[in-house]
Amino acid sequence: FLREYNPITNPFLHELRVHIFRRDTYLKKGKSISNLNEKKKLYLIAYKENLILEKYFSHTIEKSTYRWNTDIPQEIEASIDKSKAYESPVSANLFTSFSEKRMWIFILFILIVMGLVNFIYYANERKRK
């Protein structure tokens, strides 16, 4: 799968599948381990990866077999601290990855620049007349 759908040719599918793989792998490891602290760490990773899937890939996994049923998150939520920060390493090395906040700042910046260019252009046009 990873050779066929690599991050260059199919970034969406690649990232989706790697998040699913991480979520399912850490859930499975968490279920098989007896150490409570280690179980919490593994469950936290699985839980946070699932949140990423629900936020960014919800339409894709909604009707698929990869969607978690409601029992799994409840089982995990009972044993983890949901407020803990988590940054997924999936596609972290891509130079195109940026936060949602940065995206909106960039869009706002572009709109301001376009507005200024428009204002200057029409001000110059009025001076010519």
Tab-separated table of C-alpha atoms in Angstrom:
chain	number	residue	atom	x	y	z
A	1	PHE	CA	0.000	0.000	0.000
A	2	LEU	CA	2.676	2.516	1.011
A	3	ARG	CA	4.624	1.959	-2.202
A	4	GLU	CA	1.516	2.312	-4.347
A	5	TYR	CA	0.088	5.313	-2.459
A	6	ASN	CA	3.137	7.269	-1.394
A	7	PRO	CA	3.092	10.787	0.092
A	8	ILE	CA	4.185	12.355	-3.199
A	9	THR	CA	1.650	10.840	-5.601
A	10	ASN	CA	-1.275	10.369	-3.175
A	11	PRO	CA	-0.726	12.440	-0.024
A	12	PHE	CA	-4.360	12.217	1.124
A	13	LEU	CA	-4.657	8.429	0.934
A	14	HIS	CA	-1.176	7.915	2.316
A	15	GLU	CA	-1.774	10.098	5.352
A	16	LEU	CA	-5.222	8.612	5.943
A	17	ARG	CA	-3.896	5.068	5.912
A	18	VAL	CA	-0.916	5.829	8.147
A	19	HIS	CA	-3.199	7.472	10.743
A	20	ILE	CA	-5.467	4.407	10.634
A	21	PHE	CA	-2.474	2.097	10.975
A	22	ARG	CA	-1.099	4.026	13.974
A	23	ARG	CA	-4.502	4.173	15.661
A	24	ASP	CA	-5.191	0.470	15.253
A	25	THR	CA	-1.642	-0.610	16.132
A	26	TYR	CA	-1.524	1.395	19.360
A	27	LEU	CA	-5.014	0.246	20.338
A	28	LYS	CA	-3.997	-3.384	19.834
A	29	LYS	CA	-0.754	-2.893	21.801
A	30	GLY	CA	-2.690	-1.160	24.578
A	31	LYS	CA	-5.136	-4.042	24.882
A	32	SER	CA	-2.348	-6.610	25.079
A	33	ILE	CA	-0.209	-4.920	27.734
A	34	SER	CA	-0.740	-5.218	31.485
A	35	ASN	CA	1.325	-2.216	32.678
A	36	LEU	CA	-1.285	0.474	33.392
A	37	ASN	CA	0.976	3.480	32.656
A	38	GLU	CA	2.121	1.994	29.353
A	39	LYS	CA	-1.487	1.106	28.496
A	40	LYS	CA	-2.519	4.741	29.084
A	41	LYS	CA	0.244	6.013	26.771
A	42	LEU	CA	-0.718	3.602	24.014
A	43	TYR	CA	-4.428	4.326	24.375
A	44	LEU	CA	-3.756	8.076	24.296
A	45	ILE	CA	-1.956	7.728	20.957
A	46	ALA	CA	-4.774	5.599	19.535
A	47	TYR	CA	-7.402	8.044	20.813
A	48	LYS	CA	-5.640	11.131	19.448
A	49	GLU	CA	-5.000	9.486	16.066
A	50	ASN	CA	-8.713	8.711	15.898
A	51	LEU	CA	-9.542	12.351	16.668
A	52	ILE	CA	-7.349	13.367	13.728
A	53	LEU	CA	-9.192	10.890	11.516
A	54	GLU	CA	-12.573	12.194	12.662
A	55	LYS	CA	-11.564	15.823	12.148
A	56	TYR	CA	-9.765	15.679	8.799
A	57	PHE	CA	-10.976	12.448	7.181
A	58	SER	CA	-14.522	12.111	8.534
A	59	HIS	CA	-16.243	11.838	5.149
A	60	THR	CA	-13.773	9.212	3.994
A	61	ILE	CA	-14.013	6.892	6.998
A	62	GLU	CA	-17.667	7.561	7.791
A	63	LYS	CA	-19.052	4.623	5.822
A	64	SER	CA	-15.919	2.490	5.837
A	65	THR	CA	-14.929	-0.418	8.037
A	66	TYR	CA	-12.205	1.782	9.537
A	67	ARG	CA	-14.638	3.882	11.534
A	68	TRP	CA	-14.584	3.045	15.239
A	69	ASN	CA	-17.814	1.935	16.783
A	70	THR	CA	-18.923	3.911	19.856
A	71	ASP	CA	-17.694	1.291	22.344
A	72	ILE	CA	-14.000	1.704	21.537
A	73	PRO	CA	-13.662	5.426	22.321
A	74	GLN	CA	-15.648	5.011	25.551
A	75	GLU	CA	-13.369	2.176	26.664
A	76	ILE	CA	-10.284	4.285	25.974
A	77	GLU	CA	-11.632	7.591	27.329
A	78	ALA	CA	-12.140	6.005	30.727
A	79	SER	CA	-8.421	5.314	31.093
A	80	ILE	CA	-6.708	8.363	29.555
A	81	ASP	CA	-6.243	12.069	30.160
A	82	LYS	CA	-7.877	13.529	27.038
A	83	SER	CA	-6.453	16.985	27.747
A	84	LYS	CA	-2.863	15.809	27.175
A	85	ALA	CA	-1.262	17.339	24.117
A	86	TYR	CA	-0.402	15.089	21.203
A	87	GLU	CA	1.334	15.801	17.919
A	88	SER	CA	1.153	13.010	15.398
A	89	PRO	CA	4.417	12.231	13.618
A	90	VAL	CA	2.482	11.316	10.476
A	91	SER	CA	3.667	13.555	7.639
A	92	ALA	CA	5.437	15.826	10.128
A	93	ASN	CA	8.439	15.972	7.817
A	94	LEU	CA	6.464	17.440	4.916
A	95	PHE	CA	7.286	21.087	4.347
A	96	THR	CA	3.671	21.673	3.349
A	97	SER	CA	2.296	20.836	6.756
A	98	PHE	CA	1.120	23.856	8.720
A	99	SER	CA	-1.417	24.563	11.394
A	100	GLU	CA	-4.933	25.721	10.716
A	101	LYS	CA	-4.147	28.998	12.488
A	102	ARG	CA	-1.193	29.659	10.165
A	103	MET	CA	-3.375	28.892	7.159
A	104	TRP	CA	-5.968	31.506	8.185
A	105	ILE	CA	-3.262	34.075	8.929
A	106	PHE	CA	-1.813	33.480	5.465
A	107	ILE	CA	-5.244	33.795	3.823
A	108	LEU	CA	-5.899	37.031	5.734
A	109	PHE	CA	-2.494	38.366	4.679
A	110	ILE	CA	-3.186	37.570	1.014
A	111	LEU	CA	-6.596	39.267	1.200
A	112	ILE	CA	-5.058	42.396	2.746
A	113	VAL	CA	-2.351	42.513	0.071
A	114	MET	CA	-4.950	42.086	-2.676
A	115	GLY	CA	-7.045	44.864	-1.123
A	116	LEU	CA	-4.046	47.204	-0.975
A	117	VAL	CA	-3.085	46.470	-4.577
A	118	ASN	CA	-6.669	47.132	-5.640
A	119	PHE	CA	-6.794	50.386	-3.649
A	120	ILE	CA	-3.472	51.640	-5.072
A	121	TYR	CA	-4.475	50.714	-8.616
A	122	TYR	CA	-7.778	52.603	-8.450
A	123	ALA	CA	-6.152	55.585	-6.694
A	124	ASN	CA	-3.652	55.833	-9.554
A	125	GLU	CA	-6.448	55.505	-12.129
A	126	ARG	CA	-8.316	58.452	-10.549
A	127	LYS	CA	-5.188	60.619	-10.630
A	128	ARG	CA	-4.783	60.000	-14.355
A	129	LYS	CA	-8.311	61.221	-15.128
